[in-house]
């Protein structure tokens, strides 16, 4: 099942609710870039509150999504990363450096406002 | 809970199946949430490696419940090409597939015990155990 992408003004909001397999992750990457292109969105919030595992593959896809969106002119903020997920990521050796994060969706939107200066 | 369980890795979706079994067993063995995530993540890495590099294999789970120790032993068994240089693949960032190269060194850090047995042309068996603290 594809991950739904909602549009709110100039922003795209995504809340990942399902177990992400590799195919879903890659499909999401394509869908999001396509949606940024079509809507001209300038900011994206990806909420990971319901995600209880991020392995190196999913981390790579997320990192790539952020860089690719950036190239297209959209800032991405990741929100709601669970403590257990943050710890396992660091132990895997994955630091997701330079990726803006926030505690929850609301804080993510505030961060986008700040970063985009609107 | 069944003390033993196995998941065959053949399709990409089997990776998800393996980590779900991992989490379920870890939960039933009363691992904390962080350890559950560590174990599920480690299994996801091992299962994906089988899928990517060996085409087919199995993840075997073995619950260890003795008088003074509880743990989960995970064995990833494949009949793939084997690994030529173990110290090379254990380096952070080493990947032959354009991946992050974080899988094997990561699994070693996430789990308490870690062992690789491999033979070229025969296959690879990786055993990793986590103990309940
Ligand atoms: N089961 C396996 N059989 C053969 N080679 C493997 C196996 N698992 C890992 N490898 C090799 O070890 C390398 C490092 O694996 P890993 O640390 O998981 O990083 P990645 O999967 O991102 O490349 C792989 O690129 C591959 O060449
Ligand atoms: Mg790997």
CSV table of C-alpha atoms and ligand atoms in Angstrom, one decimal:
chain,number,residue,atom,x,y,z
A,1,UNK,CA,0.0,0.0,0.0
A,2,UNK,CA,1.4,3.4,-1.0
A,3,UNK,CA,2.2,5.9,1.8
A,4,UNK,CA,-0.3,8.8,1.6
A,5,UNK,CA,1.0,12.3,1.0
A,6,UNK,CA,-1.1,15.2,2.2
A,7,UNK,CA,-0.8,18.8,0.9
A,8,UNK,CA,-1.3,21.7,3.3
A,9,UNK,CA,-0.6,25.2,1.7
A,10,UNK,CA,3.0,25.0,0.5
A,11,UNK,CA,3.8,21.9,2.5
A,12,UNK,CA,3.5,18.2,2.1
A,13,UNK,CA,2.8,16.1,5.2
A,14,UNK,CA,3.5,12.4,5.5
A,15,UNK,CA,2.8,10.3,8.4
A,16,UNK,CA,4.2,6.8,8.0
A,17,UNK,CA,1.8,4.4,9.6
A,18,UNK,CA,2.6,1.0,8.1
A,19,UNK,CA,5.6,-1.3,8.3
A,20,UNK,CA,7.9,-0.1,5.5
A,21,UNK,CA,9.3,-2.8,3.2
A,22,UNK,CA,11.9,-1.9,0.7
A,23,UNK,CA,9.5,-1.6,-2.2
A,24,UNK,CA,7.2,0.7,-0.3
A,25,UNK,CA,10.1,2.9,0.7
A,26,UNK,CA,11.3,3.3,-2.9
A,27,UNK,CA,7.8,3.9,-4.2
A,28,UNK,CA,7.4,6.6,-1.5
A,29,UNK,CA,10.7,8.2,-2.7
A,30,UNK,CA,9.3,8.5,-6.2
A,31,UNK,CA,5.9,9.6,-5.2
A,32,UNK,CA,7.2,12.3,-3.0
A,33,UNK,CA,9.5,13.8,-5.6
A,34,UNK,CA,6.7,13.6,-8.1
A,35,UNK,CA,4.4,15.5,-5.7
A,36,UNK,CA,7.0,18.1,-4.9
A,37,UNK,CA,7.4,18.7,-8.7
A,38,UNK,CA,3.7,18.9,-9.3
A,39,UNK,CA,2.7,21.1,-6.4
A,40,UNK,CA,5.8,23.2,-6.0
A,41,UNK,CA,5.9,22.5,-2.3
A,42,UNK,CA,8.6,24.2,-0.5
A,43,UNK,CA,8.5,22.2,2.7
A,44,UNK,CA,7.9,18.5,3.7
A,45,UNK,CA,7.4,17.0,7.1
A,46,UNK,CA,7.8,13.2,7.4
A,47,UNK,CA,6.4,12.0,10.7
A,48,UNK,CA,7.9,8.7,11.9
A,49,UNK,CA,6.0,8.4,15.3
A,50,UNK,CA,4.6,5.1,14.3
A,51,UNK,CA,7.8,3.6,12.9
A,52,UNK,CA,9.4,1.2,15.4
A,53,UNK,CA,12.3,0.1,13.2
A,54,UNK,CA,14.6,1.9,10.8
A,55,UNK,CA,17.4,-0.3,9.4
A,56,UNK,CA,20.2,0.8,7.2
A,57,UNK,CA,18.2,0.4,4.0
A,58,UNK,CA,15.3,2.5,5.1
A,59,UNK,CA,17.8,5.0,6.6
A,60,UNK,CA,19.5,5.3,3.3
A,61,UNK,CA,16.2,5.9,1.5
A,62,UNK,CA,15.2,8.6,4.0
A,63,UNK,CA,18.6,10.3,3.7
A,64,UNK,CA,18.3,10.2,-0.1
A,65,UNK,CA,14.8,11.6,0.0
A,66,UNK,CA,16.0,14.5,2.0
A,67,UNK,CA,18.9,15.3,-0.4
A,68,UNK,CA,16.8,14.8,-3.5
A,69,UNK,CA,14.0,17.0,-2.1
A,70,UNK,CA,16.6,19.6,-1.3
A,71,UNK,CA,17.8,19.6,-4.9
A,72,UNK,CA,14.3,20.3,-6.0
A,73,UNK,CA,14.0,23.2,-3.6
A,74,UNK,CA,11.9,21.6,-0.8
A,75,UNK,CA,13.2,21.4,2.8
A,76,UNK,CA,12.4,18.2,4.6
A,77,UNK,CA,12.0,17.8,8.4
A,78,UNK,CA,11.8,14.4,10.0
A,79,UNK,CA,9.7,14.2,13.1
A,80,UNK,CA,8.7,11.8,15.9
A,81,UNK,CA,11.7,9.5,15.7
A,82,UNK,CA,11.2,7.0,18.7
A,83,UNK,CA,14.0,6.9,21.3
A,84,UNK,CA,14.6,3.2,20.6
A,85,UNK,CA,14.9,3.9,16.9
A,86,UNK,CA,17.3,6.8,17.5
A,87,UNK,CA,19.5,4.6,19.6
A,88,UNK,CA,19.6,1.7,17.1
A,89,UNK,CA,20.4,4.1,14.3
A,90,UNK,CA,23.4,5.4,16.1
A,91,UNK,CA,24.6,1.9,17.0
A,92,UNK,CA,24.3,1.0,13.4
A,93,UNK,CA,26.6,3.9,12.7
A,94,UNK,CA,24.0,6.0,10.9
A,95,UNK,CA,24.0,9.6,12.0
A,96,UNK,CA,21.5,11.3,9.6
A,97,UNK,CA,23.7,14.4,9.9
A,98,UNK,CA,22.5,17.6,8.3
A,99,UNK,CA,18.9,16.4,8.4
A,100,UNK,CA,16.6,18.7,10.3
A,101,UNK,CA,14.5,16.9,12.9
A,102,UNK,CA,11.8,17.8,15.4
A,103,UNK,CA,9.9,16.2,18.2
A,104,UNK,CA,6.5,16.1,16.5
A,105,UNK,CA,4.5,17.2,13.5
A,106,UNK,CA,3.7,20.6,15.1
A,107,UNK,CA,7.3,21.3,16.0
A,108,UNK,CA,8.2,20.1,12.5
A,109,UNK,CA,6.0,22.7,10.9
A,110,UNK,CA,7.4,25.4,13.2
A,111,UNK,CA,10.9,24.4,12.1
A,112,UNK,CA,9.9,24.6,8.4
A,113,UNK,CA,8.5,28.1,9.0
A,114,UNK,CA,11.8,29.1,10.6
A,115,UNK,CA,14.0,27.5,8.0
A,116,UNK,CA,12.1,28.9,5.1
A,117,UNK,CA,11.7,32.3,6.8
A,118,UNK,CA,8.0,32.7,6.1
B,1,UNK,CA,5.9,-19.2,22.8
B,2,UNK,CA,7.6,-21.7,20.6
B,3,UNK,CA,11.2,-21.9,21.7
B,4,UNK,CA,12.3,-22.2,18.1
B,5,UNK,CA,11.2,-20.6,14.9
B,6,UNK,CA,12.4,-20.1,11.4
B,7,UNK,CA,11.7,-17.8,8.5
B,8,UNK,CA,12.7,-18.6,5.0
B,9,UNK,CA,14.2,-15.6,3.1
B,10,UNK,CA,13.4,-15.7,-0.6
B,11,UNK,CA,11.4,-12.6,-1.4
B,12,UNK,CA,11.9,-9.0,-0.3
B,13,UNK,CA,8.8,-9.1,1.9
B,14,UNK,CA,10.3,-12.0,3.9
B,15,UNK,CA,12.6,-9.4,5.4
B,16,UNK,CA,9.6,-7.8,7.0
B,17,UNK,CA,8.3,-11.2,8.1
B,18,UNK,CA,11.6,-12.0,9.8
B,19,UNK,CA,11.8,-8.8,11.7
B,20,UNK,CA,8.2,-9.2,12.9
B,21,UNK,CA,9.0,-12.7,14.3
B,22,UNK,CA,12.1,-11.2,15.9
B,23,UNK,CA,10.2,-8.5,17.6
B,24,UNK,CA,7.5,-10.9,18.8
B,25,UNK,CA,9.9,-13.3,20.3
B,26,UNK,CA,11.9,-10.5,21.9
B,27,UNK,CA,8.8,-9.1,23.4
B,28,UNK,CA,7.7,-12.5,24.8
B,29,UNK,CA,11.2,-13.0,26.3
B,30,UNK,CA,10.6,-9.7,28.1
B,31,UNK,CA,13.4,-7.7,26.4
B,32,UNK,CA,13.0,-4.0,26.9
B,33,UNK,CA,11.7,-1.8,24.0
B,34,UNK,CA,15.2,-0.7,23.0
B,35,UNK,CA,16.5,-4.2,22.9
B,36,UNK,CA,13.5,-5.3,20.9
B,37,UNK,CA,14.3,-2.6,18.4
B,38,UNK,CA,18.0,-3.7,18.4
B,39,UNK,CA,17.1,-7.3,17.7
B,40,UNK,CA,14.5,-6.5,15.1
B,41,UNK,CA,17.0,-4.2,13.3
B,42,UNK,CA,19.8,-6.7,13.5
B,43,UNK,CA,17.5,-9.4,12.0
B,44,UNK,CA,16.4,-7.0,9.3
B,45,UNK,CA,20.0,-6.4,8.3
B,46,UNK,CA,20.8,-10.1,8.3
B,47,UNK,CA,17.7,-11.0,6.3
B,48,UNK,CA,18.3,-8.3,3.7
B,49,UNK,CA,21.9,-9.5,3.3
B,50,UNK,CA,20.6,-13.0,2.5
B,51,UNK,CA,18.1,-11.6,0.1
B,52,UNK,CA,20.7,-9.3,-1.6
B,53,UNK,CA,23.8,-11.5,-1.6
B,54,UNK,CA,22.8,-15.1,-1.3
B,55,UNK,CA,19.3,-15.1,-2.9
B,56,UNK,CA,18.0,-17.6,-0.5
B,57,UNK,CA,18.5,-18.7,3.1
B,58,UNK,CA,16.8,-18.8,6.5
B,59,UNK,CA,16.7,-16.9,9.8
B,60,UNK,CA,16.5,-19.3,12.7
B,61,UNK,CA,15.4,-18.1,16.1
B,62,UNK,CA,16.2,-19.9,19.3
B,63,UNK,CA,14.9,-18.8,22.7
B,64,UNK,CA,17.4,-19.5,25.4
B,65,UNK,CA,15.8,-19.9,28.8
B,66,UNK,CA,18.1,-21.4,31.4
B,67,UNK,CA,18.1,-21.0,35.2
B,68,UNK,CA,20.0,-17.8,35.3
B,69,UNK,CA,20.0,-16.5,31.7
B,70,UNK,CA,17.4,-15.6,29.1
B,71,UNK,CA,18.3,-14.7,25.6
B,72,UNK,CA,17.5,-14.9,21.9
B,73,UNK,CA,19.9,-16.5,19.5
B,74,UNK,CA,19.5,-15.6,15.8
B,75,UNK,CA,21.1,-17.6,13.1
B,76,UNK,CA,21.2,-16.4,9.5
B,77,UNK,CA,22.0,-19.3,7.3
B,78,UNK,CA,22.5,-19.2,3.5
B,79,UNK,CA,24.0,-21.2,0.7
B,80,UNK,CA,25.2,-18.2,-1.2
B,81,UNK,CA,28.7,-17.3,-2.5
B,82,UNK,CA,30.3,-16.9,0.9
B,83,UNK,CA,32.5,-14.0,2.1
B,84,UNK,CA,36.0,-13.7,0.9
B,85,UNK,CA,37.5,-11.4,3.6
B,86,UNK,CA,35.6,-11.2,6.9
B,87,UNK,CA,37.6,-8.3,8.2
B,88,UNK,CA,36.7,-6.3,5.1
B,89,UNK,CA,33.0,-6.8,5.3
B,90,UNK,CA,33.1,-5.9,9.0
B,91,UNK,CA,34.4,-2.4,8.3
B,92,UNK,CA,31.8,0.4,8.6
B,93,UNK,CA,31.0,1.7,5.2
B,94,UNK,CA,32.2,-1.3,3.2
B,95,UNK,CA,29.5,-2.4,0.6
B,96,UNK,CA,29.6,-4.1,-2.7
B,97,UNK,CA,26.0,-3.0,-3.5
B,98,UNK,CA,26.0,0.7,-3.0
B,99,UNK,CA,24.5,0.3,0.5
B,100,UNK,CA,25.6,2.1,3.6
B,101,UNK,CA,27.8,-0.8,4.6
B,102,UNK,CA,26.4,-0.5,8.1
B,103,UNK,CA,24.7,-3.9,8.3
B,104,UNK,CA,27.3,-6.4,9.6
B,105,UNK,CA,29.3,-4.0,11.8
B,106,UNK,CA,25.9,-2.7,13.0
B,107,UNK,CA,24.6,-6.1,13.9
B,108,UNK,CA,27.8,-6.8,15.9
B,109,UNK,CA,27.2,-3.6,17.9
B,110,UNK,CA,23.5,-4.2,18.4
B,111,UNK,CA,23.8,-7.7,19.7
B,112,UNK,CA,25.9,-9.1,22.6
B,113,UNK,CA,27.6,-12.0,20.8
B,114,UNK,CA,28.4,-12.3,17.1
B,115,UNK,CA,30.1,-14.9,14.9
B,116,UNK,CA,30.5,-15.5,11.2
B,117,UNK,CA,31.3,-18.8,9.6
B,118,UNK,CA,31.7,-18.7,5.8
B,119,UNK,CA,33.1,-20.8,3.0
B,120,UNK,CA,33.5,-19.6,-0.6
B,121,UNK,CA,30.9,-21.3,-2.8
B,122,UNK,CA,29.3,-23.0,0.1
B,123,UNK,CA,27.6,-20.3,2.1
B,124,UNK,CA,27.5,-18.2,5.2
B,125,UNK,CA,26.2,-18.7,8.7
B,126,UNK,CA,26.0,-15.7,11.0
B,127,UNK,CA,25.1,-16.3,14.6
B,128,UNK,CA,24.2,-13.4,17.0
B,129,UNK,CA,22.8,-13.6,20.5
B,130,UNK,CA,21.3,-11.0,22.8
B,131,UNK,CA,20.8,-11.5,26.5
B,132,UNK,CA,18.1,-10.1,28.6
B,133,UNK,CA,19.6,-7.7,31.2
C,1,LIG,N1,25.2,-13.4,3.5
C,1,LIG,C1,26.2,-12.9,2.7
C,1,LIG,N2,26.8,-13.6,1.7
C,1,LIG,C2,27.7,-13.0,1.0
C,1,LIG,N3,28.2,-11.8,1.1
C,1,LIG,C3,27.7,-11.0,2.1
C,1,LIG,C4,26.6,-11.5,3.0
C,1,LIG,N4,26.3,-10.5,3.9
C,1,LIG,C5,27.1,-9.5,3.6
C,1,LIG,N5,27.9,-9.7,2.5
C,1,LIG,C6,28.9,-8.8,1.9
C,1,LIG,O1,29.3,-7.9,3.0
C,1,LIG,C7,29.2,-6.5,2.5
C,1,LIG,C8,28.8,-5.7,3.7
C,1,LIG,O2,27.5,-6.0,4.2
C,1,LIG,P1,26.7,-5.0,5.1
C,1,LIG,O3,27.6,-4.6,6.2
C,1,LIG,O4,25.4,-5.6,5.4
C,1,LIG,O5,26.5,-3.7,4.2
C,1,LIG,P2,25.6,-3.5,2.9
C,1,LIG,O6,24.6,-4.6,2.9
C,1,LIG,O7,25.1,-2.1,3.0
C,1,LIG,O8,26.6,-3.6,1.7
C,1,LIG,C9,28.1,-6.6,1.5
C,1,LIG,O9,28.2,-5.5,0.6
C,1,LIG,C10,28.4,-8.0,0.8
C,1,LIG,O10,29.4,-7.8,-0.2
C,2,LIG,MG1,23.5,-5.2,4.5
